[in-house]
Amino acid sequence: MASKRLNVLVYSGTGSTIESVRHCLYTLRRLLTPHYAVIAVTGEAILKEPWTASCALLVFPGGADLGYCRKLNGEGNRRISQFVQRGGAYLGLCAGGYFGSKRCEFEVGDKKMEVVGYRELAFFPGTCRGCAFTGFVYHSEKGARAVALRIGRTTQEEGFTSDDFKCYYNGGGVFVGAENLKGQGVEVLADYVDKLDIDTKGGSAAVVYCKVGEGGAVLTGPHPEFAAVNLDPNADGPDYPKLVDALAADDKPRTDFLKACLTKLGLQVSLGNNPVPSLSRLHLSSVHPPDVEEFVATLQEIITIRDREEYIQGENDTFHIENPAAWSLGSLAKALPSVVSGTSDDEADTEDRILDYSTIVKRICLHGEDYPACKETPYFNHHAFFANLKHDQSSSKQSDGNFGKYLLYGEVVTSTNTMLEKNNQLLQHLPTGFTATATVQVAGRGRGSNVWVSPAGSLMFSTCIRHPMEKMHSAPVVFMQYLAALAIVEGIKSYDTGYRDVPVKLKWPNDIYAQDPSKPKEKAYVKIGGILVNSSYSGREYLLVVGVGLNTTNPAPTTSLNAIIPSHLPPFTLEKLLARILTTFEELHTRFLRTGFDRELEERYYRHWLHTDQIVTLEAEGGVRARVKGITRDHGLLLAEELGWEDRRTGKVWSLQSDSNSFDFFKGLVKRKV
């Protein structure tokens, strides 16, 4: 299986500040989507999880570098250093710049503030000395200023054309003597223009690039990731609005400079500055439109009336139920978001800045007379979806017509999984097969705490399943992720005549892989999809939300289904593929409830998976090697035979489970039992 570095990890553990992490996530997602997933990562993950193979860039934001040292000195820094030495990239912003230098000197002589000492990473082979400008106060904007930066010749060569520009600063340092360290792989990317308040013997390097083995690091004193739109003009004093205005005036050169830094580190940046689009209306429809009214009637006990309007107040989100008859022409126009430009409906804040999406009311429009018209949902054709769903279900012997019967769709949503799973009152009233789908997710959820922007072109949906408690022995709920994965692959291969040989496979336990079209001779596979199953217990049943993301028409960040099919076949459409997968999922689910994960389902699963006779190393068990033979039919664990000298069988058979890390299940296998 081919491994591409698609993650940009922003450290959010001990020492970081919430605001600095939020600024990092906000800016990097706009500059790197859809090529990378920009996600926050804890100190524990850095220390214990297998993050290095899939990581393109590790970012340490503003905060306090002593906190970074306390958490990561020793094993953590060893892993970070090895990651960069072997071709990875490191971006250290302010505190992350001190942390990445050989020596930190901060407010020397101030008994309350002084921090002095050597640092283990030492990407910059000298001293980062600060504060470059006086006035810094922890957790305050009192020492903040808009400092002028002058770019170096190297940055100009990366395509940056501006001269000086203003950048947010609050407590960062100067990289002392950086201009004299070219022989050690150091390049000055930008200097401070203003007179410094500390002695650096003439140097004024504000941003440096350091060649480190096969990789590299960019360290900064100021904060090029801070956008003026996310700063409060009313913070800390009468002059702060002038600071915000100065930064706003130079927002483009600031952004261009940060793009140049990322390019220097080998990352692929977006051609434009991709704003995250604002949330749109949600559309509730049914394969039989009159059933919408009947369904809403089942929600009456959780619907509240305010000012003659109906609301569902969920634990995470508030939903406003609308009737299309109440729409004005103006509100209809505002309900049509541009996924490309990011314009929004009238309730959402159209300015592209950091938002708390849980505070934004989600509007649900009911369609009880007909399917949503194409002008209302231009990126998803409901007529095509329901036509294909009817066709597939009528051809199925094991479909009761429940999966996809009710569809909640939005052009731009937070996360289909979050809307269902995090609003438990609503979830308890949803029938099996209720499905939510979207064109764009601005907070798509993945394994662990991973969150990112899911671009248009991905098939993204979440389906509710009510699993009876009495079936837990014969049909364990853990197999639901396997059924979903099998439904995706079989749905793709049965999409239409000629698609049976589309090269897609399952990776245990919940990923979808496709043959990399850029390496046809190697038969290398890359990830194109994933499954996330959330479960809760209510009464005598488990409430499951099965979330799926599948690259269908979007070429980035890896490849897509349309890139791997023969040229003579029509491309996949999201509507037809969703209908096909849901019908296949319902067939599998119906059989599973009747027979459990029986021999036939097991053989169908093995037919499509990547792991037969794969040799794995049990890192948590001292490097023991084992050969994968299948999965157990009771708990869905990997079944593997232990290997000894020259990979000969020892006679021991293990059941293997993952340590539940957020990056790669196969990098955290531990023995369950003999």
XYZ file of C-alpha atoms in Angstrom:
674
model
C 0.000 0.000 0.000
C 1.371 3.387 -0.974
C 1.737 5.912 1.799
C 1.307 9.585 1.004
C 1.951 12.339 3.476
C -1.418 14.050 3.594
C -1.666 15.256 7.202
C -0.637 18.644 8.538
C -0.544 18.279 12.309
C -0.902 21.312 14.587
C 0.328 20.683 18.136
C -2.396 21.507 20.668
C -0.936 19.965 23.821
C 0.842 21.326 26.898
C 2.298 24.792 26.257
C 0.064 25.786 23.342
C -2.712 28.358 23.620
C -6.228 27.840 22.315
C -6.147 31.040 20.270
C -2.836 30.232 18.592
C -4.038 26.760 17.658
C -7.274 28.176 16.239
C -5.372 30.741 14.143
C -3.119 27.972 12.786
C -6.008 25.719 11.853
C -7.944 28.596 10.288
C -5.106 29.836 8.080
C -3.497 26.540 7.108
C -6.815 24.993 6.104
C -7.404 27.890 3.735
C -3.964 27.640 2.182
C -3.629 23.843 1.970
C -7.141 22.503 1.266
C -7.828 20.176 -0.543
C -4.295 18.809 -0.722
C -3.899 18.109 2.998
C -5.965 17.414 6.102
C -5.042 20.030 8.729
C -5.781 18.594 12.164
C -4.877 19.242 15.792
C -2.716 16.690 17.603
C -1.985 16.209 21.299
C 1.319 15.646 23.034
C 0.298 12.071 23.823
C -0.206 11.411 20.123
C 3.257 12.798 19.326
C 4.741 10.509 21.969
C 2.818 7.304 21.331
C 1.025 7.235 17.986
C 2.391 6.408 14.496
C 1.921 9.890 13.034
C 5.170 10.293 11.118
C 4.416 8.179 8.016
C 1.353 10.198 7.013
C 2.511 13.641 8.186
C 3.684 16.225 5.659
C 4.135 19.089 8.138
C 4.296 19.344 11.934
C 3.356 22.774 13.279
C 4.135 24.181 16.722
C 2.050 27.322 17.334
C 2.357 30.194 19.786
C 2.277 29.555 23.515
C 5.097 28.809 25.935
C 8.019 26.678 24.819
C 8.759 25.482 28.357
C 5.450 23.624 28.222
C 6.577 21.997 24.980
C 9.836 20.972 26.657
C 8.122 19.508 29.716
C 5.888 17.348 27.552
C 8.213 16.323 24.738
C 11.818 16.397 25.950
C 13.354 13.003 25.365
C 11.217 10.601 23.358
C 8.910 13.223 21.852
C 11.709 15.387 20.522
C 13.571 12.313 19.328
C 10.564 11.370 17.201
C 10.148 14.924 15.898
C 13.833 15.225 15.018
C 13.864 11.861 13.272
C 10.714 12.823 11.341
C 12.355 15.980 9.963
C 15.730 14.310 9.357
C 13.961 11.722 7.195
C 12.241 14.230 4.945
C 9.504 15.777 7.073
C 8.818 19.469 7.591
C 8.509 21.565 10.748
C 6.901 24.983 11.125
C 7.582 26.747 14.436
C 5.609 29.925 15.057
C 6.777 32.259 17.849
C 7.016 29.798 20.808
C 7.468 27.070 18.197
C 10.419 29.083 16.869
C 12.092 29.235 20.287
C 11.412 25.508 20.721
C 13.023 24.689 17.376
C 16.251 26.583 18.058
C 19.426 25.292 19.719
C 19.161 27.839 22.522
C 16.286 29.926 23.867
C 16.898 33.258 25.589
C 13.670 34.939 26.637
C 13.477 38.162 28.669
C 16.929 37.645 30.200
C 17.267 39.594 33.444
C 13.530 39.678 34.222
C 13.202 37.426 37.279
C 9.505 36.729 36.626
C 9.722 36.149 32.873
C 13.236 34.860 32.169
C 13.569 31.571 30.289
C 17.087 30.503 29.273
C 18.325 27.131 28.148
C 19.355 24.779 25.393
C 16.703 22.980 23.354
C 16.827 19.444 22.009
C 15.529 19.935 18.462
C 18.139 22.567 17.511
C 16.888 22.936 13.940
C 18.254 26.492 14.033
C 21.880 25.963 15.159
C 21.983 29.161 17.189
C 20.055 31.285 19.681
C 16.521 32.612 19.380
C 16.523 35.704 21.598
C 13.484 37.648 22.661
C 11.414 39.527 23.138
C 12.383 41.392 19.987
C 10.131 44.229 21.169
C 9.224 45.143 24.738
C 5.801 44.974 26.349
C 4.932 41.283 26.134
C 2.392 39.995 28.678
C 1.289 36.348 28.747
C -2.334 35.749 27.668
C -2.767 39.388 26.698
C -2.723 41.673 23.669
C -0.970 44.491 25.546
C 2.385 43.753 23.936
C 0.995 42.987 20.491
C 2.010 45.102 17.538
C 2.016 45.142 13.757
C 5.701 44.813 12.877
C 7.165 45.478 9.466
C 8.973 42.562 7.829
C 11.354 42.769 4.885
C 11.639 39.592 2.863
C 14.946 38.038 1.911
C 16.184 37.124 -1.552
C 15.364 33.450 -1.006
C 11.720 34.271 -0.421
C 11.663 36.345 -3.597
C 12.892 33.323 -5.491
C 9.909 31.373 -4.142
C 7.627 33.776 -6.007
C 6.906 36.363 -3.303
C 6.858 39.776 -4.965
C 6.054 42.297 -2.208
C 8.709 44.284 -0.357
C 7.825 45.168 3.243
C 4.582 44.105 4.906
C 3.040 44.261 8.374
C 2.673 41.096 10.437
C 1.200 40.350 13.864
C 3.787 40.135 16.642
C 3.456 39.272 20.324
C 6.560 38.086 22.188
C 8.598 36.424 19.455
C 12.350 36.342 19.131
C 15.216 37.132 16.779
C 17.378 34.397 15.282
C 20.767 35.703 16.319
C 23.500 35.580 13.700
C 21.324 33.725 11.180
C 22.843 35.682 8.302
C 26.238 34.115 9.136
C 25.026 30.505 9.208
C 24.502 29.815 5.515
C 27.155 27.134 5.672
C 24.981 25.262 8.169
C 21.913 25.302 5.941
C 20.275 28.464 7.296
C 18.514 30.983 5.047
C 16.932 34.231 6.234
C 13.419 34.483 4.784
C 12.492 37.795 6.433
C 14.038 40.451 8.699
C 12.469 42.871 11.144
C 12.485 46.400 9.723
C 11.844 48.278 12.977
C 14.625 48.895 15.516
C 14.833 45.996 17.935
C 14.654 46.354 21.710
C 17.334 43.713 22.376
C 20.987 43.348 21.450
C 21.595 40.900 18.610
C 24.935 42.334 17.454
C 23.378 43.705 14.292
C 21.251 40.792 13.104
C 17.474 41.104 12.693
C 16.310 37.741 11.294
C 12.587 37.306 11.962
C 11.942 34.168 9.884
C 14.504 31.519 8.937
C 14.619 28.304 6.952
C 16.890 25.521 8.196
C 17.905 22.510 6.154
C 17.699 19.456 8.423
C 18.874 16.171 6.920
C 16.452 15.318 4.129
C 13.821 17.680 5.529
C 13.557 21.269 6.655
C 12.186 23.687 9.229
C 10.816 27.226 9.037
C 10.994 29.128 12.330
C 9.364 32.494 12.952
C 9.399 35.188 15.617
C 6.214 36.949 14.461
C 2.875 35.323 13.598
C 2.276 35.213 9.811
C -0.640 32.840 10.474
C -2.674 35.514 12.331
C -5.317 37.115 10.080
C -6.664 40.536 10.989
C -10.252 39.380 10.534
C -9.871 37.113 13.580
C -8.599 39.857 15.904
C -10.927 41.857 18.134
C -10.446 45.585 17.451
C -11.682 46.335 20.976
C -8.983 44.316 22.716
C -6.497 45.946 25.097
C -6.401 49.645 24.586
C -7.338 52.480 22.244
C -4.512 51.826 19.762
C -5.446 48.220 19.063
C -7.901 49.098 16.240
C -4.985 50.754 14.407
C -2.992 47.515 14.735
C -5.885 45.516 13.252
C -6.299 48.010 10.406
C -2.575 47.875 9.590
C -2.646 44.084 9.450
C -5.812 44.086 7.345
C -4.181 46.393 4.791
C -1.327 43.910 4.311
C -3.366 40.730 4.461
C -2.523 39.643 0.920
C 1.277 39.990 1.197
C 1.121 38.273 4.591
C -0.769 35.366 3.048
C 1.562 35.250 0.046
C 4.577 35.180 2.355
C 3.191 32.259 4.348
C 2.461 30.437 1.092
C 6.085 30.968 0.084
C 7.237 29.518 3.414
C 5.032 26.455 2.959
C 6.277 26.013 -0.595
C 9.842 26.227 0.710
C 8.995 23.297 2.978
C 7.824 21.282 -0.003
C 4.084 21.575 0.477
C 1.560 22.054 -2.318
C -0.394 25.215 -1.604
C -3.729 26.174 -3.082
C -3.637 28.555 -6.020
C -6.046 30.921 -4.319
C -6.908 31.651 -0.706
C -9.718 29.131 -0.219
C -12.266 30.530 2.223
C -14.293 27.995 4.153
C -17.844 28.437 2.812
C -20.614 29.392 5.205
C -23.326 26.961 6.228
C -26.328 26.560 3.943
C -29.919 25.479 4.445
C -30.670 21.818 4.965
C -33.313 20.101 2.829
C -35.402 17.229 4.223
C -37.042 15.026 1.597
C -38.320 11.484 1.164
C -38.573 8.933 -1.624
C -42.317 9.438 -1.088
C -42.626 13.225 -0.484
C -45.864 13.066 1.594
C -43.984 10.921 4.129
C -41.993 14.000 5.179
C -44.991 15.397 7.064
C -45.565 12.030 8.719
C -41.917 11.869 9.765
C -41.913 15.379 11.242
C -44.982 14.424 13.257
C -42.840 11.838 15.056
C -40.559 14.667 16.220
C -43.286 16.722 17.912
C -42.157 15.971 21.454
C -38.748 17.553 20.800
C -40.045 20.515 18.743
C -40.470 23.826 20.555
C -42.351 26.903 19.346
C -40.756 30.355 19.503
C -42.402 33.346 17.849
C -44.624 30.959 15.883
C -41.568 29.216 14.477
C -40.606 25.582 15.085
C -37.204 24.665 16.530
C -35.381 21.551 17.649
C -32.935 22.442 20.401
C -30.312 19.706 20.232
C -27.439 19.115 22.595
C -24.964 20.473 20.004
C -27.052 22.281 17.385
C -30.256 24.250 17.065
C -32.439 23.455 14.045
C -35.096 25.828 12.686
C -37.799 23.967 10.735
C -39.062 25.913 7.732
C -41.782 25.304 5.202
C -40.989 26.209 1.555
C -44.302 28.054 1.296
C -42.991 30.587 3.794
C -39.938 31.444 1.727
C -39.634 34.789 0.060
C -37.828 35.148 -3.243
C -35.051 36.985 -1.429
C -34.534 34.254 1.128
C -34.574 31.630 -1.619
C -31.770 33.437 -3.427
C -29.737 33.614 -0.239
C -30.255 29.898 0.330
C -28.267 29.055 -2.782
C -24.636 28.965 -1.644
C -21.722 29.107 -4.000
C -19.463 26.260 -2.951
C -16.656 27.851 -4.908
C -16.923 31.393 -3.613
C -18.205 30.626 -0.143
C -21.254 32.900 -0.112
C -23.903 31.908 2.392
C -27.445 32.175 3.600
C -28.717 35.159 5.524
C -28.232 33.677 8.988
C -24.578 32.778 8.589
C -21.764 35.267 9.003
C -20.468 35.782 5.479
C -17.109 37.173 6.591
C -14.447 34.481 6.380
C -13.180 34.223 9.945
C -13.047 31.802 12.878
C -16.575 30.713 13.774
C -18.178 28.566 16.452
C -20.475 26.564 14.192
C -22.494 25.170 17.088
C -23.905 28.669 17.709
C -25.249 29.045 14.175
C -28.891 27.996 13.780
C -29.252 25.309 11.109
C -32.329 25.838 8.931
C -34.215 22.785 7.708
C -36.556 23.216 4.759
C -39.265 20.546 4.463
C -40.160 19.159 1.030
C -43.479 17.356 1.519
C -44.939 17.868 -1.948
C -42.060 17.195 -4.302
C -38.304 16.703 -4.324
C -36.123 19.819 -4.005
C -35.767 21.567 -7.346
C -32.354 21.716 -9.007
C -32.214 25.491 -8.531
C -32.584 24.960 -4.777
C -29.832 22.307 -4.605
C -27.699 22.836 -7.723
C -24.932 20.484 -6.554
C -27.163 17.514 -5.769
C -29.980 16.240 -8.008
C -32.650 14.787 -5.719
C -34.742 13.546 -8.642
C -31.762 11.511 -9.912
C -30.985 10.161 -6.453
C -34.504 8.971 -5.666
C -35.000 7.565 -9.173
C -31.859 5.450 -8.783
C -32.829 4.480 -5.236
C -36.248 3.246 -6.400
C -34.658 1.289 -9.237
C -32.043 -0.377 -7.028
C -34.480 -1.186 -4.238
C -37.030 -2.664 -6.640
C -34.303 -4.965 -7.995
C -33.222 -6.069 -4.527
C -34.587 -9.152 -2.775
C -33.444 -8.041 0.694
C -34.244 -4.332 0.753
C -37.185 -3.025 2.754
C -36.725 0.434 1.297
C -35.568 2.015 4.568
C -32.003 3.080 3.748
C -32.244 6.452 2.013
C -36.022 6.727 2.431
C -35.484 9.985 4.309
C -32.660 12.248 3.143
C -31.312 15.357 4.857
C -29.074 17.281 2.456
C -27.055 20.496 2.693
C -24.672 22.113 0.242
C -22.426 23.168 3.151
C -22.697 21.583 6.602
C -20.475 21.188 9.640
C -20.409 17.389 9.619
C -23.147 14.921 8.752
C -21.967 12.710 11.617
C -21.913 15.573 14.114
C -25.418 16.767 13.221
C -26.847 13.319 13.938
C -24.606 11.783 16.599
C -24.041 14.881 18.760
C -27.755 15.725 19.014
C -28.960 12.731 20.976
C -32.597 13.812 21.383
C -32.939 14.041 17.622
C -31.012 10.810 17.060
C -33.379 8.876 19.323
C -36.260 9.759 16.982
C -34.543 8.871 13.698
C -35.451 5.599 11.961
C -32.976 3.053 10.638
C -31.800 4.169 7.219
C -32.226 7.920 7.793
C -29.354 9.473 5.842
C -27.684 12.874 5.884
C -25.424 13.936 3.020
C -23.617 17.081 1.925
C -21.532 18.606 -0.840
C -18.993 20.241 1.507
C -18.242 19.625 5.188
C -16.392 22.383 7.028
C -15.728 20.199 10.090
C -15.696 16.667 8.744
C -14.850 14.065 11.366
C -12.378 11.223 11.093
C -10.642 8.752 13.359
C -9.945 9.978 16.900
C -10.360 13.756 17.115
C -9.451 14.431 13.492
C -11.461 17.287 11.960
C -11.022 18.922 8.552
C -12.666 20.555 5.546
C -14.070 17.919 3.185
C -14.088 19.293 -0.379
C -16.752 19.136 -3.053
C -16.514 15.975 -5.130
C -16.397 13.618 -2.161
C -19.391 11.426 -1.448
C -20.088 12.238 2.206
C -22.996 10.737 4.086
C -24.065 9.395 7.481
C -26.729 6.760 8.014
C -28.571 5.945 11.251
C -29.032 2.331 12.352
C -30.999 1.144 15.373
C -29.418 -2.151 16.439
C -31.469 -4.344 18.826
C -29.733 -5.351 22.023
C -30.950 -8.934 21.662
C -28.901 -9.232 18.457
C -25.593 -8.378 20.131
C -24.559 -12.015 20.525
C -25.507 -13.273 17.062
C -24.793 -9.993 15.242
C -22.184 -7.973 17.202
C -22.358 -4.265 16.532
C -18.585 -4.088 15.896
C -19.149 -5.646 12.470
C -21.134 -2.631 11.268
C -17.948 -0.942 10.035
C -17.109 -4.078 8.033
C -20.579 -4.151 6.487
C -20.264 -0.479 5.546
C -16.863 -1.038 3.937
C -18.167 -4.057 2.036
C -21.225 -2.073 0.907
C -18.996 0.675 -0.478
C -16.762 -1.662 -2.482
C -19.605 -3.845 -3.744
C -21.684 -0.752 -4.456
C -18.868 0.629 -6.606
C -18.382 -2.639 -8.469
C -22.134 -3.074 -9.079
C -22.663 0.593 -9.986
C -23.495 -0.391 -13.561
C -22.397 -2.722 -16.320
C -18.608 -2.628 -16.781
C -17.607 -1.441 -13.292
C -16.930 -4.850 -11.713
C -13.157 -4.547 -12.189
C -12.740 -1.044 -10.728
C -9.578 -1.509 -8.580
C -10.842 -0.726 -5.076
C -10.026 -2.658 -1.900
C -10.765 -2.734 1.837
C -8.162 -1.960 4.458
C -9.013 -3.359 7.880
C -10.930 -2.157 9.696
C -12.525 0.898 8.102
C -10.665 2.360 5.109
C -11.204 2.177 1.346
C -8.183 2.056 -0.964
C -7.842 2.351 -4.735
C -5.039 1.509 -7.110
C -2.856 4.564 -7.635
C -3.294 5.558 -11.305
C 0.106 7.301 -11.244
C 1.844 3.968 -10.542
C 0.069 1.386 -12.712
C 3.027 -1.025 -12.890
C 3.557 -1.145 -9.122
C -0.069 -1.910 -8.228
C 0.267 0.541 -5.364
C -2.880 1.466 -3.448
C -3.812 4.804 -1.881
C -6.591 5.726 0.494
C -9.713 7.208 -1.090
C -12.245 6.755 1.683
C -12.929 6.043 5.308
C -15.700 4.997 7.668
C -16.486 6.342 11.135
C -19.060 4.563 13.312
C -20.334 6.243 16.483
C -22.570 4.337 18.857
C -24.664 5.072 21.940
C -26.981 2.950 24.014
C -30.632 3.835 24.531
C -33.251 1.563 26.048
C -32.942 -1.854 24.475
C -30.966 -0.858 21.415
C -27.753 0.679 20.170
C -28.054 3.894 18.152
C -25.402 3.912 15.438
C -24.330 6.671 13.083
C -22.277 5.256 10.220
C -20.319 8.037 8.505
C -18.673 7.613 5.106
C -16.329 9.813 3.086
C -15.319 8.661 -0.403
C -13.297 10.539 -3.019
C -15.507 10.259 -6.080
C -14.959 13.145 -8.484
C -12.333 15.195 -6.596
C -8.722 14.434 -7.664
C -7.105 15.719 -4.450
C -5.667 14.874 -2.009
C -4.899 11.368 -3.359
C -7.033 10.182 -6.240
C -10.706 9.504 -6.899
C -12.989 6.889 -8.395
C -13.342 8.797 -11.641
C -9.560 8.801 -12.048
C -9.287 5.014 -11.932
C -12.081 3.869 -14.245
C -11.475 3.078 -17.930
C -12.003 6.034 -20.247
C -14.891 4.370 -22.069
C -17.049 4.203 -18.923
C -19.254 7.134 -17.872
C -17.951 8.870 -14.737
C -19.519 8.153 -11.369
C -22.202 10.553 -10.183
C -22.726 11.177 -6.479
C -26.484 10.651 -6.659
C -26.377 7.261 -8.383
C -23.440 6.004 -6.306
C -25.108 6.999 -3.025
C -28.283 5.147 -4.023
C -26.294 2.061 -4.997
C -24.228 1.983 -1.775
C -27.273 2.517 0.460
C -29.175 -0.302 -1.231
C -26.178 -2.632 -0.921
C -25.703 -1.611 2.724
C -29.338 -2.422 3.500
C -29.039 -5.836 1.837
C -25.962 -6.653 3.901
C -27.520 -5.321 7.089
C -30.690 -7.371 6.602
C -28.680 -10.543 6.090
C -26.419 -9.723 9.039
C -29.380 -9.418 11.411
C -30.610 -12.820 10.231
C -27.372 -14.826 10.013
C -24.668 -12.772 11.748
C -21.264 -12.432 10.121
C -21.569 -15.874 8.565
C -19.250 -17.714 6.219
C -20.709 -16.078 3.106
C -20.262 -12.534 4.429
C -16.791 -13.438 5.624
C -15.784 -14.742 2.198
C -17.229 -11.683 0.476
C -15.213 -9.484 2.829
C -11.943 -11.371 2.177
C -12.552 -11.175 -1.563
C -12.026 -7.428 -1.418
C -9.519 -6.868 1.369
C -5.784 -6.159 1.131
C -4.428 -8.303 3.928
C -4.413 -12.017 3.111
C -1.024 -13.391 4.285
C 0.237 -9.883 5.036
C 3.067 -9.924 7.581
C 2.698 -7.413 10.413
C 5.047 -6.378 13.207
C 3.611 -6.120 16.704
C 5.505 -3.044 17.860
C 3.745 -3.080 21.218
C 4.881 -6.683 21.734
C 8.611 -6.219 21.214
C 8.650 -6.545 17.430
C 7.054 -10.001 17.142
C 6.064 -10.795 13.538
C 2.818 -12.436 12.519
C 1.019 -13.393 9.292
C -2.586 -12.216 8.881
C -5.038 -15.036 8.152
C -8.419 -13.345 8.568
C -10.693 -11.838 11.201
C -12.426 -13.463 14.147
C -16.170 -13.951 13.727
C -16.991 -13.046 17.317
C -15.350 -9.633 17.766
C -13.934 -8.831 14.313
C -10.305 -8.863 15.474
C -7.427 -9.716 13.174
C -6.504 -13.383 13.240
C -2.767 -13.951 12.780
C -0.257 -16.763 13.213
C 2.983 -15.943 15.010
C 6.219 -16.208 13.036
C 9.598 -17.164 14.417
C 13.053 -17.716 12.909
C 13.067 -17.201 9.114
C 9.333 -16.398 9.374
C 8.449 -19.976 10.167
C 5.176 -20.617 11.988
C 5.526 -21.145 15.729
C 2.110 -22.742 16.105
C 0.714 -19.825 18.107
C -2.324 -17.971 16.778
C -3.134 -14.480 17.986
C -6.208 -12.287 17.931
C -4.986 -8.750 17.303
C -6.648 -5.466 18.073
C -5.480 -1.892 17.503
C -4.374 0.493 20.212
C -6.970 2.873 18.703
C -4.449 5.477 17.538
C -5.672 8.179 15.185
C -3.340 7.463 12.274
C -2.809 3.817 11.336
C -4.392 0.788 12.984
C -1.658 -1.473 11.622
C 1.011 0.549 13.452
C -0.544 -0.139 16.832
C -1.476 -3.804 16.887
C -1.484 -5.520 20.263
C -2.167 -9.141 21.187
C -5.627 -9.855 22.545
C -5.356 -13.534 23.409
C -3.778 -16.830 22.390
